[in-house]
Amino acid sequence: MDVLTDREVEFILARDSFYMASVSEAGWPYIQHRGGPVGFLKRIEGNRIGFADYRGNMQYLSTANLAADDRVSLFLMDYPNRRRLKLIGHAYTSDDPADIAALVVPDYRAVPERAFLIDIVGFDWNCPQHITPRFTEAEIEKGAQPLLEELARLRARIEELEGNIHGR
């Protein structure tokens, strides 16, 4: 078994989405996107991670698949930094209010239905060679902020200079 280190845990906690593959009762793979605020995927203890399963399209395919086969694979991407982490493990769901409460993100306005708990047995950091950098709206705003501040400063200076020229 691969033991999660601080490097993996830090990466996991910084994600706002990931893809989770499960296996159907008929043996077919099924992959689903999971998303939420940064940190919605949490480390519980040791190699156990989890997330609150919020109400969505109400298909419950991953939940049903776990009843037949508890194996899952998670694919976590960091597009701006061209990093990805694959996790494999055994998952189960819990309706225990304490499990759900431990995984709910404060102030996130979504209705949790259950907890997904995953015992990680292995992981792999993949080669970044073919990852195209992509950025979220928040990342773009953060990157553009210094430019916007400089633009505002320059506009104010232009106004000041124009005022001096026109005797204002």
Coordinates of N, CA, C and O in Angstrom, one line a residue, residues 3-124:
V3 N 1.5 5.0 1.1 CA 1.1 5.8 2.2 C 1.1 7.3 1.7 O 2.0 7.8 1.1
L4 N -0.1 8.0 1.9 CA -0.2 9.4 1.5 C 0.8 10.2 2.3 O 0.8 10.1 3.5
T5 N 1.6 11.0 1.6 CA 2.5 11.9 2.3 C 1.9 13.3 2.3 O 0.8 13.6 1.7
D6 N 2.6 14.3 2.9 CA 2.1 15.6 3.0 C 1.9 16.2 1.6 O 1.0 17.0 1.3
R7 N 2.8 15.8 0.6 CA 2.7 16.2 -0.8 C 1.3 15.9 -1.4 O 0.7 16.7 -2.0
E8 N 0.9 14.6 -1.2 CA -0.3 14.2 -1.8 C -1.5 14.8 -1.1 O -2.5 15.3 -1.7
V9 N -1.4 14.9 0.3 CA -2.5 15.5 1.0 C -2.7 16.9 0.7 O -3.9 17.4 0.4
E10 N -1.6 17.7 0.5 CA -1.7 19.1 0.2 C -2.4 19.2 -1.2 O -3.2 20.1 -1.4
F11 N -2.0 18.4 -2.2 CA -2.6 18.4 -3.5 C -4.1 18.1 -3.5 O -4.9 18.8 -4.1
I12 N -4.4 17.1 -2.7 CA -5.8 16.6 -2.6 C -6.7 17.8 -2.0 O -7.7 18.1 -2.6
L13 N -6.2 18.4 -1.0 CA -7.0 19.5 -0.3 C -7.1 20.7 -1.1 O -8.0 21.5 -0.9
A14 N -6.3 20.9 -2.1 CA -6.3 22.1 -2.9 C -7.2 22.0 -4.1 O -7.4 22.9 -4.9
R15 N -7.8 20.8 -4.3 CA -8.7 20.6 -5.5 C -10.1 21.2 -5.3 O -10.6 21.1 -4.2
D16 N -10.7 21.6 -6.4 CA -12.1 22.0 -6.4 C -12.9 21.0 -7.3 O -14.1 21.2 -7.5
S17 N -12.2 20.1 -7.9 CA -12.9 19.0 -8.6 C -12.0 17.8 -8.9 O -10.8 18.0 -8.7
F18 N -12.6 16.7 -9.2 CA -11.9 15.6 -9.6 C -12.8 14.6 -10.4 O -14.0 14.9 -10.5
Y19 N -12.3 13.6 -11.0 CA -13.0 12.6 -11.7 C -12.9 11.3 -10.9 O -11.8 10.9 -10.4
M20 N -14.1 10.6 -10.7 CA -14.0 9.3 -10.0 C -14.6 8.2 -10.9 O -15.7 8.3 -11.4
A21 N -13.8 7.2 -11.0 CA -14.3 6.0 -11.8 C -14.7 4.9 -10.8 O -14.0 4.7 -9.8
S22 N -15.8 4.3 -11.1 CA -16.3 3.1 -10.4 C -16.6 2.0 -11.4 O -16.5 2.2 -12.6
V23 N -17.0 0.8 -10.9 CA -17.2 -0.3 -11.8 C -18.6 -0.8 -11.6 O -19.1 -1.0 -10.4
S24 N -19.4 -0.9 -12.7 CA -20.8 -1.4 -12.5 C -20.9 -2.8 -12.2 O -19.9 -3.6 -12.3
E25 N -22.1 -3.3 -11.8 CA -22.3 -4.7 -11.5 C -22.0 -5.6 -12.7 O -21.5 -6.7 -12.5
A26 N -22.1 -5.0 -13.9 CA -21.9 -5.8 -15.1 C -20.4 -5.7 -15.5 O -20.0 -6.3 -16.5
G27 N -19.6 -5.0 -14.7 CA -18.2 -4.9 -15.0 C -17.7 -3.7 -15.9 O -16.6 -3.6 -16.2
W28 N -18.7 -2.8 -16.2 CA -18.3 -1.7 -17.0 C -17.8 -0.5 -16.2 O -18.3 -0.2 -15.1
P29 N -16.8 0.2 -16.7 CA -16.3 1.3 -16.0 C -17.3 2.5 -16.1 O -17.9 2.6 -17.1
Y30 N -17.3 3.3 -15.1 CA -18.2 4.5 -15.1 C -17.4 5.6 -14.5 O -16.8 5.5 -13.4
I31 N -17.3 6.8 -15.1 CA -16.6 7.9 -14.6 C -17.5 9.1 -14.4 O -18.4 9.3 -15.2
Q32 N -17.3 9.8 -13.3 CA -18.2 10.9 -13.0 C -17.3 12.1 -12.4 O -16.4 11.8 -11.7
H33 N -17.7 13.3 -12.8 CA -17.0 14.5 -12.3 C -17.6 14.8 -11.0 O -18.8 14.7 -10.7
R34 N -16.8 15.2 -10.0 CA -17.2 15.6 -8.7 C -16.6 17.0 -8.5 O -15.4 17.2 -8.8
G35 N -17.4 18.0 -8.0 CA -16.8 19.3 -7.8 C -17.4 20.0 -6.6 O -18.5 19.5 -6.1
G36 N -16.8 21.0 -6.2 CA -17.2 21.8 -5.0 C -16.2 22.9 -4.7 O -15.3 23.1 -5.5
P37 N -16.3 23.5 -3.6 CA -15.3 24.5 -3.2 C -14.0 23.8 -2.9 O -13.9 22.7 -2.6
V38 N -12.9 24.6 -3.1 CA -11.6 24.1 -2.8 C -11.6 23.5 -1.4 O -12.2 24.1 -0.5
G39 N -11.1 22.3 -1.3 CA -11.0 21.6 0.0 C -12.2 20.7 0.3 O -12.3 20.1 1.4
F40 N -13.2 20.6 -0.7 CA -14.3 19.7 -0.4 C -13.9 18.2 -0.3 O -14.6 17.4 0.4
L41 N -12.8 17.9 -1.0 CA -12.2 16.5 -0.8 C -11.3 16.6 0.4 O -10.3 17.4 0.3
K42 N -11.5 15.8 1.4 CA -10.8 16.0 2.7 C -10.1 14.7 3.0 O -10.5 13.6 2.7
R43 N -9.0 14.9 3.8 CA -8.3 13.8 4.4 C -9.0 13.6 5.8 O -9.2 14.5 6.5
I44 N -9.4 12.3 6.0 CA -10.1 12.0 7.3 C -9.0 11.6 8.3 O -8.9 12.2 9.4
E45 N -8.3 10.6 7.9 CA -7.1 10.2 8.8 C -6.3 9.2 7.9 O -6.9 8.5 7.1
G46 N -5.0 9.1 8.2 CA -4.2 8.1 7.5 C -4.4 8.2 6.0 O -4.2 9.2 5.4
N47 N -4.8 7.1 5.4 CA -5.0 7.0 4.0 C -6.5 7.1 3.6 O -6.8 6.8 2.5
R48 N -7.3 7.5 4.5 CA -8.7 7.7 4.3 C -9.0 9.1 3.9 O -8.7 10.0 4.6
I49 N -9.7 9.3 2.8 CA -10.2 10.6 2.3 C -11.7 10.5 2.1 O -12.3 9.4 2.2
G50 N -12.3 11.6 2.0 CA -13.8 11.6 1.7 C -14.3 12.9 1.3 O -13.6 13.9 1.3
F51 N -15.6 12.9 0.9 CA -16.3 14.1 0.5 C -17.8 13.9 0.8 O -18.3 12.8 0.8
A52 N -18.4 15.0 1.0 CA -19.9 15.0 1.2 C -20.5 14.9 -0.2 O -20.0 15.6 -1.1
D53 N -21.4 14.0 -0.4 CA -22.0 13.8 -1.7 C -23.3 14.7 -1.7 O -24.3 14.4 -1.0
Y54 N -23.2 15.8 -2.5 CA -24.2 16.7 -2.6 C -25.3 16.3 -3.6 O -24.9 15.7 -4.6
R55 N -26.5 16.7 -3.4 CA -27.6 16.4 -4.3 C -27.2 17.0 -5.7 O -26.8 18.1 -5.9
G56 N -27.4 16.1 -6.7 CA -27.0 16.5 -8.1 C -28.1 16.1 -9.1 O -29.3 16.4 -8.9
N57 N -27.7 15.3 -10.0 CA -28.7 14.8 -11.1 C -29.5 13.6 -10.6 O -30.4 13.2 -11.4
M58 N -29.3 13.2 -9.4 CA -30.1 12.1 -8.8 C -30.1 10.8 -9.6 O -31.1 10.1 -9.6
Q59 N -29.0 10.5 -10.2 CA -28.9 9.2 -10.9 C -28.3 8.1 -10.0 O -28.6 7.0 -10.2
Y60 N -27.4 8.5 -9.1 CA -26.9 7.6 -8.1 C -26.1 6.4 -8.7 O -26.0 5.3 -8.1
L61 N -25.5 6.6 -9.8 CA -24.8 5.5 -10.4 C -23.5 5.1 -9.7 O -23.3 3.9 -9.5
S62 N -22.7 6.0 -9.2 CA -21.5 5.7 -8.4 C -21.9 5.0 -7.1 O -21.3 4.0 -6.7
T63 N -23.0 5.5 -6.5 CA -23.4 4.9 -5.2 C -23.9 3.4 -5.5 O -23.5 2.5 -4.7
A64 N -24.6 3.2 -6.6 CA -25.1 1.9 -6.9 C -23.9 1.0 -7.2 O -23.9 -0.2 -6.8
N65 N -23.0 1.5 -8.0 CA -21.8 0.7 -8.4 C -21.0 0.2 -7.1 O -20.5 -0.9 -7.1
L66 N -20.9 1.0 -6.1 CA -20.2 0.6 -4.9 C -20.8 -0.5 -4.2 O -20.1 -1.3 -3.5
A67 N -22.1 -0.7 -4.4 CA -22.8 -1.9 -3.8 C -22.3 -3.2 -4.4 O -22.3 -4.2 -3.7
A68 N -21.9 -3.1 -5.6 CA -21.4 -4.3 -6.3 C -19.9 -4.5 -6.2 O -19.4 -5.6 -6.2
D69 N -19.2 -3.4 -6.3 CA -17.7 -3.4 -6.3 C -17.2 -2.1 -5.7 O -17.5 -1.0 -6.2
D70 N -16.4 -2.2 -4.6 CA -16.0 -1.0 -3.9 C -14.8 -0.3 -4.5 O -14.3 0.7 -3.9
R71 N -14.2 -0.8 -5.6 CA -13.0 -0.2 -6.1 C -13.3 1.1 -6.9 O -14.3 1.1 -7.7
V72 N -12.5 2.1 -6.6 CA -12.6 3.3 -7.3 C -11.2 3.8 -7.7 O -10.2 3.4 -7.1
S73 N -11.3 4.7 -8.7 CA -10.0 5.4 -9.1 C -10.4 6.9 -9.2 O -11.4 7.2 -9.7
L74 N -9.6 7.7 -8.6 CA -9.8 9.2 -8.6 C -8.7 9.8 -9.5 O -7.5 9.4 -9.4
F75 N -9.0 10.7 -10.3 CA -8.1 11.4 -11.2 C -8.2 12.9 -10.8 O -9.2 13.5 -11.1
L76 N -7.1 13.4 -10.2 CA -7.1 14.8 -9.8 C -6.2 15.6 -10.6 O -5.0 15.2 -10.9
M77 N -6.7 16.8 -11.1 CA -5.9 17.6 -12.1 C -5.6 19.0 -11.4 O -6.5 19.6 -10.8
D78 N -4.4 19.5 -11.7 CA -4.0 20.8 -11.4 C -3.6 21.4 -12.8 O -2.4 21.3 -13.1
Y79 N -4.5 21.9 -13.6 CA -4.2 22.3 -14.9 C -3.2 23.5 -15.0 O -2.2 23.4 -15.8
P80 N -3.3 24.5 -14.2 CA -2.4 25.6 -14.3 C -0.9 25.2 -14.1 O 0.0 25.7 -14.7
N81 N -0.7 24.3 -13.1 CA 0.7 23.9 -12.8 C 1.1 22.6 -13.5 O 2.1 22.0 -13.2
R82 N 0.2 22.1 -14.4 CA 0.4 20.9 -15.2 C 0.8 19.7 -14.3 O 1.8 19.0 -14.5
R83 N 0.0 19.4 -13.3 CA 0.2 18.3 -12.4 C -1.1 17.4 -12.3 O -2.2 18.0 -12.4
R84 N -0.9 16.1 -12.1 CA -2.0 15.3 -11.9 C -1.7 14.1 -11.0 O -0.5 13.7 -11.0
L85 N -2.7 13.7 -10.3 CA -2.5 12.6 -9.3 C -3.6 11.6 -9.5 O -4.8 12.0 -9.5
K86 N -3.2 10.3 -9.6 CA -4.2 9.2 -9.7 C -4.2 8.5 -8.4 O -3.1 8.2 -7.8
L87 N -5.4 8.2 -7.9 CA -5.6 7.5 -6.6 C -6.4 6.3 -6.9 O -7.4 6.4 -7.6
I88 N -6.1 5.2 -6.2 CA -7.0 4.0 -6.3 C -7.3 3.6 -4.9 O -6.5 3.8 -4.0
G89 N -8.5 3.1 -4.7 CA -8.9 2.7 -3.3 C -10.2 2.0 -3.3 O -10.8 1.6 -4.3
H90 N -10.6 1.7 -2.1 CA -11.9 1.1 -1.8 C -12.8 2.1 -1.2 O -12.4 2.8 -0.2
A91 N -14.0 2.3 -1.7 CA -14.9 3.3 -1.3 C -16.2 2.7 -0.7 O -16.6 1.6 -1.1
Y92 N -16.8 3.5 0.2 CA -18.1 3.1 0.6 C -18.8 4.4 1.0 O -18.2 5.5 1.1
T93 N -20.2 4.3 1.1 CA -20.9 5.5 1.4 C -21.5 5.3 2.8 O -21.6 4.2 3.3
S94 N -21.7 6.5 3.5 CA -22.3 6.5 4.8 C -23.4 7.5 4.9 O -23.3 8.6 4.4
D95 N -24.5 7.1 5.6 CA -25.6 8.0 5.9 C -25.5 8.5 7.3 O -26.4 9.2 7.7
D96 N -24.5 8.1 8.0 CA -24.3 8.6 9.4 C -24.1 10.1 9.4 O -23.2 10.7 8.8
P97 N -25.0 10.8 10.2 CA -25.0 12.3 10.2 C -23.6 12.8 10.7 O -23.1 13.8 10.2
A98 N -22.9 12.1 11.5 CA -21.5 12.5 12.0 C -20.5 12.5 10.8 O -19.7 13.4 10.7
D99 N -20.6 11.4 10.0 CA -19.7 11.3 8.8 C -20.0 12.4 7.9 O -19.1 13.0 7.3
I100 N -21.2 12.7 7.6 CA -21.6 13.7 6.6 C -21.2 15.1 7.2 O -20.6 15.9 6.5
A101 N -21.5 15.4 8.4 CA -21.1 16.7 9.0 C -19.6 16.9 9.0 O -19.2 18.0 8.8
A102 N -18.8 15.9 9.2 CA -17.4 16.0 9.1 C -16.9 16.4 7.8 O -15.8 17.0 7.6
L103 N -17.7 16.2 6.7 CA -17.2 16.4 5.4 C -17.9 17.6 4.7 O -17.5 18.0 3.6
V104 N -18.9 18.1 5.3 CA -19.6 19.3 4.7 C -18.7 20.5 4.8 O -18.0 20.7 5.7
V105 N -18.7 21.3 3.7 CA -17.9 22.5 3.6 C -18.8 23.6 4.2 O -19.9 23.9 3.7
P106 N -18.3 24.3 5.2 CA -19.1 25.4 5.8 C -19.5 26.5 4.7 O -18.7 26.8 3.8
D107 N -20.7 27.0 4.8 CA -21.2 28.1 3.9 C -21.4 27.6 2.4 O -21.6 28.5 1.6
Y108 N -21.2 26.3 2.1 CA -21.5 25.9 0.8 C -23.0 25.6 0.7 O -23.5 24.7 1.5
R109 N -23.7 26.2 -0.2 CA -25.1 26.1 -0.3 C -25.6 24.9 -1.1 O -26.1 25.1 -2.2
A110 N -25.3 23.7 -0.7 CA -25.7 22.5 -1.4 C -26.2 21.5 -0.3 O -25.8 21.6 0.9
V111 N -27.1 20.6 -0.7 CA -27.7 19.7 0.3 C -26.9 18.4 0.2 O -26.9 17.7 -0.8
P112 N -26.2 18.0 1.3 CA -25.5 16.7 1.4 C -26.5 15.6 1.6 O -27.4 15.7 2.4
E113 N -26.2 14.5 0.8 CA -27.1 13.3 0.9 C -26.4 12.2 1.7 O -27.1 11.4 2.3
R114 N -25.1 12.1 1.5 CA -24.3 11.0 2.2 C -22.9 11.4 2.2 O -22.5 12.4 1.6
A115 N -22.1 10.6 2.8 CA -20.6 10.8 2.8 C -20.0 9.7 1.9 O -20.5 8.5 1.9
F116 N -19.1 10.0 1.1 CA -18.2 9.0 0.4 C -16.9 9.0 1.1 O -16.3 10.0 1.4
L117 N -16.5 7.8 1.5 CA -15.3 7.5 2.3 C -14.4 6.6 1.4 O -14.9 5.6 0.9
I118 N -13.2 6.9 1.3 CA -12.3 6.2 0.4 C -11.0 5.8 1.1 O -10.3 6.7 1.6
D119 N -10.7 4.6 1.2 CA -9.4 4.1 1.7 C -8.5 3.9 0.6 O -8.6 3.0 -0.3
I120 N -7.5 4.8 0.5 CA -6.5 4.8 -0.6 C -5.5 3.7 -0.4 O -4.9 3.6 0.6
V121 N -5.3 2.9 -1.5 CA -4.3 1.8 -1.5 C -3.1 2.1 -2.4 O -2.1 1.4 -2.2
G122 N -3.3 3.0 -3.3 CA -2.2 3.3 -4.2 C -2.4 4.7 -4.9 O -3.5 5.2 -4.9
F123 N -1.3 5.3 -5.3 CA -1.4 6.5 -6.1 C -0.2 6.6 -7.0 O 0.8 5.9 -6.9
D124 N -0.3 7.5 -8.0 CA 0.7 7.7 -9.0 C 0.6 9.1 -9.5 O -0.4 9.6 -9.9

